[in-house]
PDB file of C-alpha atoms and ligand atoms in Angstrom:
ATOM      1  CA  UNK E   1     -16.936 117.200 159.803  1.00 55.00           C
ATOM      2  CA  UNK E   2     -14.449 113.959 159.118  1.00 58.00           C
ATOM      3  CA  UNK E   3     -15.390 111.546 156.978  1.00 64.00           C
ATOM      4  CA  UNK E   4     -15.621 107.990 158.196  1.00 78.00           C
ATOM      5  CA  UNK E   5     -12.107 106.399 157.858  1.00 92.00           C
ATOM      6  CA  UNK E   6     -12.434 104.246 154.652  1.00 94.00           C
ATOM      7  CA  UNK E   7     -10.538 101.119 153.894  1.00 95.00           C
ATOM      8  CA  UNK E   8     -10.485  99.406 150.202  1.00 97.00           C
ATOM      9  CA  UNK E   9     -11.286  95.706 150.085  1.00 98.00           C
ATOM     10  CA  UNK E  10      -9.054  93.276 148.900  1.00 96.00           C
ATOM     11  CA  UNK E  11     -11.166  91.516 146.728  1.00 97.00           C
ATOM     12  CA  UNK E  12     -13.599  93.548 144.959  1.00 98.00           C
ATOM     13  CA  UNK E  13     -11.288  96.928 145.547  1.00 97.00           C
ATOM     14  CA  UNK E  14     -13.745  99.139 146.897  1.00 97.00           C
ATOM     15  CA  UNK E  15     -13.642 101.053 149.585  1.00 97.00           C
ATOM     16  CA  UNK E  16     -15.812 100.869 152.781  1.00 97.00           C
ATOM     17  CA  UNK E  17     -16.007 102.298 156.256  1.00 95.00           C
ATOM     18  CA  UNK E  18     -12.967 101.293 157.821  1.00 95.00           C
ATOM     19  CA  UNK E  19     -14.940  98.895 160.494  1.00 95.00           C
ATOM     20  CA  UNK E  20     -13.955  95.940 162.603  1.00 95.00           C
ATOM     21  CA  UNK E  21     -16.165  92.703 162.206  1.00 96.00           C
ATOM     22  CA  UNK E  22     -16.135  89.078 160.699  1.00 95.00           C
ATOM     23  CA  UNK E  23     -14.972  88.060 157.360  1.00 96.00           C
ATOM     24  CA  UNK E  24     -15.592  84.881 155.674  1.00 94.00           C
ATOM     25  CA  UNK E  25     -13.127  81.893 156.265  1.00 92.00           C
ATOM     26  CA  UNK E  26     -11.805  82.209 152.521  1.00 93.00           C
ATOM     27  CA  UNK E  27     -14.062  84.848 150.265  1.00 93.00           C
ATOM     28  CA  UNK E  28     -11.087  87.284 151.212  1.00 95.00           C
ATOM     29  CA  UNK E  29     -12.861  91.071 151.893  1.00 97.00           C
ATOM     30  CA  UNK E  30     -12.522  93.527 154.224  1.00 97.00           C
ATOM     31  CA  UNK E  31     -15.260  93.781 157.188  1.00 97.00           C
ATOM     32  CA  UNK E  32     -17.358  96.839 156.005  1.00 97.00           C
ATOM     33  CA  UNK E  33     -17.433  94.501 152.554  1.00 98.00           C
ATOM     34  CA  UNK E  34     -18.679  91.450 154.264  1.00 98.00           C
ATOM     35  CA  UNK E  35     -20.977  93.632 156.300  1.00 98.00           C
ATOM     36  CA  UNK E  36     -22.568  95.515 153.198  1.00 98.00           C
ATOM     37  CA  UNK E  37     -23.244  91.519 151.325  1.00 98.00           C
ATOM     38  CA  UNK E  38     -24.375  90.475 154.815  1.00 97.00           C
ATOM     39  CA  UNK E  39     -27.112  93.602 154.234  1.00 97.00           C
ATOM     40  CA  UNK E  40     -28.213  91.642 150.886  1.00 98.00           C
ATOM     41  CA  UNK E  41     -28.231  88.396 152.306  1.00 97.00           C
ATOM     42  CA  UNK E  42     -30.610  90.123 155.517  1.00 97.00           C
ATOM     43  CA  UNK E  43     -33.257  91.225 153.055  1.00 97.00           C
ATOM     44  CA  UNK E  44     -33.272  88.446 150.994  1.00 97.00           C
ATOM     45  CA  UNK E  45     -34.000  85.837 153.468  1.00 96.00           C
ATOM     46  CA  UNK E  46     -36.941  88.116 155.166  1.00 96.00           C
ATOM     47  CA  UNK E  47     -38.525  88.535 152.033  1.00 95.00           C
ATOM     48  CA  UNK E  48     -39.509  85.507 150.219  1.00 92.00           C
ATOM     49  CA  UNK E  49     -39.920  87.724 146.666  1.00 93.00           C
ATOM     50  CA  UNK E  50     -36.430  88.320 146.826  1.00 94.00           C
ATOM     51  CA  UNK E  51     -35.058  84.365 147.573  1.00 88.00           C
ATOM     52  CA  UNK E  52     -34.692  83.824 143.745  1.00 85.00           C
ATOM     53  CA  UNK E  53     -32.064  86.493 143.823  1.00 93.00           C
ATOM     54  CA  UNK E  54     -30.186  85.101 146.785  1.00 94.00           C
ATOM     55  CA  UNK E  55     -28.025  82.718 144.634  1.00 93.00           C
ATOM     56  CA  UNK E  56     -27.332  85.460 142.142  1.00 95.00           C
ATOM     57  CA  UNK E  57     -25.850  87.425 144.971  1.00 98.00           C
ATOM     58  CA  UNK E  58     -23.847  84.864 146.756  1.00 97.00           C
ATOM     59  CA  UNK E  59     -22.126  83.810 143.337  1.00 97.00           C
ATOM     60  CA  UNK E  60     -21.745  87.190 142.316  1.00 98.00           C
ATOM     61  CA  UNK E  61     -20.124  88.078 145.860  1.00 98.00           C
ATOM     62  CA  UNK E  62     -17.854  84.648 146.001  1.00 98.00           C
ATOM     63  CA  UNK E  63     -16.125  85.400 142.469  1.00 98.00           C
ATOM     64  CA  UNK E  64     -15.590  89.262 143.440  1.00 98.00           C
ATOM     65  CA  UNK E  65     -14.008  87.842 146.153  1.00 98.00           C
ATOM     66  CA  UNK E  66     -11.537  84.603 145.193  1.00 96.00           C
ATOM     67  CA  UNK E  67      -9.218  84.569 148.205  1.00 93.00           C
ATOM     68  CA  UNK E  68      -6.106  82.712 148.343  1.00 94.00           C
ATOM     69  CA  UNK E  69      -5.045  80.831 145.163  1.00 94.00           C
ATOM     70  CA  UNK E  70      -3.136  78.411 146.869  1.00 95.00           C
ATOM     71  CA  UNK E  71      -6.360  77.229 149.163  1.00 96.00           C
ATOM     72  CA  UNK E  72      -8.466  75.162 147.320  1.00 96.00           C
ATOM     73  CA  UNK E  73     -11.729  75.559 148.855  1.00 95.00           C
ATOM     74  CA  UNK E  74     -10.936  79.481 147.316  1.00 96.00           C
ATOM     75  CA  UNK E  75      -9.691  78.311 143.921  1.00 97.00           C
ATOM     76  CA  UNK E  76     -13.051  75.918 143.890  1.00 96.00           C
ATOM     77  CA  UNK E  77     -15.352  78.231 145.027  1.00 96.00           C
ATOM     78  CA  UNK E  78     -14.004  80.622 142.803  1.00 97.00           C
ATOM     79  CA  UNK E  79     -14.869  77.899 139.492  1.00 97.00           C
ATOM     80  CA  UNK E  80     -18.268  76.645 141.242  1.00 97.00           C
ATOM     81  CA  UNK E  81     -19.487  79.997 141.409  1.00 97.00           C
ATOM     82  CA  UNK E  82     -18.444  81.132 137.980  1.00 98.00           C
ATOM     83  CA  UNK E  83     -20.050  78.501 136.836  1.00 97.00           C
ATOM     84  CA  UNK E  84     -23.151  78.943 138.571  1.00 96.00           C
ATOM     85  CA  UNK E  85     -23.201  82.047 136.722  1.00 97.00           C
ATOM     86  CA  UNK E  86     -22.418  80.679 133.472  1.00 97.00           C
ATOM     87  CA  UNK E  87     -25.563  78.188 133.934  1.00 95.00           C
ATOM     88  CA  UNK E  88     -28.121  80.574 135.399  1.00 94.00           C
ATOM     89  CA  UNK E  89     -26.994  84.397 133.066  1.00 95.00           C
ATOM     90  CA  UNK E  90     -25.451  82.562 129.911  1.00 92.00           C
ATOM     91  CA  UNK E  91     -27.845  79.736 129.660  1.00 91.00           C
ATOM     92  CA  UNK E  92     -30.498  80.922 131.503  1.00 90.00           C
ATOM     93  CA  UNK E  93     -30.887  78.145 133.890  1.00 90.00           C
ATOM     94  CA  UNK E  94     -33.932  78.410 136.526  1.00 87.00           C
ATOM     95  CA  UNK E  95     -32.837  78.279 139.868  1.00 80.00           C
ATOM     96  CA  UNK E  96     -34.108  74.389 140.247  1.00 83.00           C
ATOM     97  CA  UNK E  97     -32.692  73.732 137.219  1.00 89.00           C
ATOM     98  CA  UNK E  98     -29.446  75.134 138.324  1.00 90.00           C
ATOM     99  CA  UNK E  99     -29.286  73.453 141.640  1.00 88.00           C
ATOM    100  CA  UNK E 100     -29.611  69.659 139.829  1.00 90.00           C
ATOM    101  CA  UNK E 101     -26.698  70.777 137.143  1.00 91.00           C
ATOM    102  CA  UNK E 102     -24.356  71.945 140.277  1.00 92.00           C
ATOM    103  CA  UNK E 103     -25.206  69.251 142.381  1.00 91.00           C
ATOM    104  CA  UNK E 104     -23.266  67.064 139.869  1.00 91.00           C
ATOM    105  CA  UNK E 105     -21.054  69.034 138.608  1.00 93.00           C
ATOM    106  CA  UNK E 106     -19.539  69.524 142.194  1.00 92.00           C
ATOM    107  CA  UNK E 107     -18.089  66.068 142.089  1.00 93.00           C
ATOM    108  CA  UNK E 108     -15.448  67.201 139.296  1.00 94.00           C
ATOM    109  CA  UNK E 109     -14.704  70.227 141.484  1.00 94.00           C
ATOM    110  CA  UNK E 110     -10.825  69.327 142.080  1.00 94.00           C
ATOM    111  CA  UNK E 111     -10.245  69.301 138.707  1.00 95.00           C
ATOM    112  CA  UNK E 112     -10.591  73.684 138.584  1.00 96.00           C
ATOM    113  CA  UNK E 113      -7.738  75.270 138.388  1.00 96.00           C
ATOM    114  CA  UNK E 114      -7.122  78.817 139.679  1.00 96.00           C
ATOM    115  CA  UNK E 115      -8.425  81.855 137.413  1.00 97.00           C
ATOM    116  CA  UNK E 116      -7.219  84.845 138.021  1.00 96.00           C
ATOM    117  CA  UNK E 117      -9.946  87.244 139.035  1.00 97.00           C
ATOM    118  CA  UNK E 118      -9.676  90.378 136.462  1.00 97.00           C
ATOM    119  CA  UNK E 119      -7.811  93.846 137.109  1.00 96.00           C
ATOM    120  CA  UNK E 120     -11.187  95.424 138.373  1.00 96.00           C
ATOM    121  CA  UNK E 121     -14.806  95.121 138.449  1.00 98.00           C
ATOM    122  CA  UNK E 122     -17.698  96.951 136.750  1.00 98.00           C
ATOM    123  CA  UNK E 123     -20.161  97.097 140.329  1.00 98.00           C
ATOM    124  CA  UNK E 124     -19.608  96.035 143.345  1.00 98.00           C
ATOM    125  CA  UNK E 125     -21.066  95.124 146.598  1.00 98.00           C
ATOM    126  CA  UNK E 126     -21.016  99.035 147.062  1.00 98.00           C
ATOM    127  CA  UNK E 127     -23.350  99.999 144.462  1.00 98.00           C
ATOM    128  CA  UNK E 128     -25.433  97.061 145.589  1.00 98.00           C
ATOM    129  CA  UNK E 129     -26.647  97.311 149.113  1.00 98.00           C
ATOM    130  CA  UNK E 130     -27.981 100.628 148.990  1.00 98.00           C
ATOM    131  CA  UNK E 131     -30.871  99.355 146.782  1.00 98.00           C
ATOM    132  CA  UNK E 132     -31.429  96.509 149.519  1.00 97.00           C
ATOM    133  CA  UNK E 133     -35.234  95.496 150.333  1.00 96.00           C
ATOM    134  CA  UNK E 134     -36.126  98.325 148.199  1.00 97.00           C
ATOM    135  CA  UNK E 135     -38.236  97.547 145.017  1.00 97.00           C
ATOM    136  CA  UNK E 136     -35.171  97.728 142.893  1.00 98.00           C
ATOM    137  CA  UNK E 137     -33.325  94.772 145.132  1.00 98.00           C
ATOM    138  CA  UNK E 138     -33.867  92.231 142.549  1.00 97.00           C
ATOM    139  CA  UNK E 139     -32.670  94.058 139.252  1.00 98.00           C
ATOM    140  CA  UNK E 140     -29.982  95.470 141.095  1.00 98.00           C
ATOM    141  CA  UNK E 141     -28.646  92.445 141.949  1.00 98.00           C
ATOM    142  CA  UNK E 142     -28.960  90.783 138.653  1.00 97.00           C
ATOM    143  CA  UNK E 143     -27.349  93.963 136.465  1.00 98.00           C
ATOM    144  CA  UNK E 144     -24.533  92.762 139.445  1.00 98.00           C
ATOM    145  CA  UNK E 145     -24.405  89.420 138.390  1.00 98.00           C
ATOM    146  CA  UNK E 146     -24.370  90.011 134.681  1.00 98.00           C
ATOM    147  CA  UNK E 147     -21.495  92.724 134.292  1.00 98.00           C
ATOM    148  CA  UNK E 148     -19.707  90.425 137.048  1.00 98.00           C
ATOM    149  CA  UNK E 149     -19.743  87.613 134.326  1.00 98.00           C
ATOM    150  CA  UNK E 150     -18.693  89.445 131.770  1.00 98.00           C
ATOM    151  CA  UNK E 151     -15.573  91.518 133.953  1.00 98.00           C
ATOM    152  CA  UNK E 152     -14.425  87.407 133.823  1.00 98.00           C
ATOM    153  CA  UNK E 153     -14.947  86.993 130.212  1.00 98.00           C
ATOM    154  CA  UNK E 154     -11.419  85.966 129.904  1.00 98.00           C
ATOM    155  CA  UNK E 155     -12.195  82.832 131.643  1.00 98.00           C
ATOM    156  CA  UNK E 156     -15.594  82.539 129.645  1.00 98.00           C
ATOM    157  CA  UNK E 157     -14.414  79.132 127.588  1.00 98.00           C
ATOM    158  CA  UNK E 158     -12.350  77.559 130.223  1.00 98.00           C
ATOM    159  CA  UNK E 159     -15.933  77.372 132.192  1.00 97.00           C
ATOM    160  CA  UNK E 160     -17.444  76.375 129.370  1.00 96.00           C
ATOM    161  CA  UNK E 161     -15.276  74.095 128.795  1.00 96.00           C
ATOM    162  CA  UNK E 162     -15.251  72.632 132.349  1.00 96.00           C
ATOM    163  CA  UNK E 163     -19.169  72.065 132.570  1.00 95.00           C
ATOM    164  CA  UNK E 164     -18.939  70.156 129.251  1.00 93.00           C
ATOM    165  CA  UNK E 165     -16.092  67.646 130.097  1.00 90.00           C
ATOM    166  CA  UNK E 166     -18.566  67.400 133.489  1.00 83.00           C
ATOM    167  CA  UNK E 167     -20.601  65.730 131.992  1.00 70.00           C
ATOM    168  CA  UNK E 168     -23.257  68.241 130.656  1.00 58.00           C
TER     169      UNK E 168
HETATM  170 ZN1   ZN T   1     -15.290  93.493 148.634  1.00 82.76          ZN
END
């Protein structure tokens, strides 16, 4: 039997069934990547337990996968989402909560600079979606976030930093 021809995605660095299908304009991935997240995202908005967990998973996806450094909707969604994370893992923000904080915050979003994304990552989309709709969606997803976060410790006080001179 041959194994399915496997490809290894340029922004989180795992690899995935070498399929053709849509990628996102700038979260740079390779299709069986962007299909796998799409799998989380599928399960998350049929199930309205799991809708909590949805931003978790989008900012944990968008940092694992920073795109271009020279396009700035990458380089901001790259800082946005980090500190999304920042708000909601290290402060322990409520989703609400969080929402209110971004909303402003996005208005000093062309002041983020690039951060380089680190050598590799601790999980992955990969080790993700296989727990999808099941009863273990929701940790999954938030063990995800978490070692995500800390993989970018490096970049930990320039976050900080950035919410602060914000305005929070
Ligand atoms: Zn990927």
């Amino acid at each position: 039997m041959t194994p399915n021809r496997q490809t290894t995605c340029p922004g989180c660095g795992s690899p995935f069934d070498a399929i053709t299908g849509p990628t996102h304009a700038y979260m740079t991935s390779s299709p069986g990547c962007f299909a796998a997240f799409n799998s989380l995202l599928a399960a998350e908005y049929t199930d309205p337990a799991l809708l909590p967990t949805h931003r978790l998973t989008v900012d944990t996806y968008a940092v694992q996968h920073p795109g271009d450094p020279n396009d700035r909707r990458a380089v901001q969604s790259v800082g946005l989402h980090l500190a999304r994370l920042n708000l909601q893992l290290a402060q322990d923000l409520p989703p609400k909560e969080t929402n209110d904080v971004m909303l402003g915050l996005s208005e000093h979003k062309s002041s983020l600079v690039a951060l380089a994304p680190p050598a590799q990552f601790t999980l992955t989309v990969a080790d993700i979606a296989p727990h999808a709709s099941t009863t273990q969606h929701s940790a999954k997803v938030r063990q995800w976030a978490q070692a995500t976060w800390q993989d970018y410790a490096t970049h930990h006080a320039y976050i900080s930093e950035w919410i602060a001179q914000a305005g929070l």
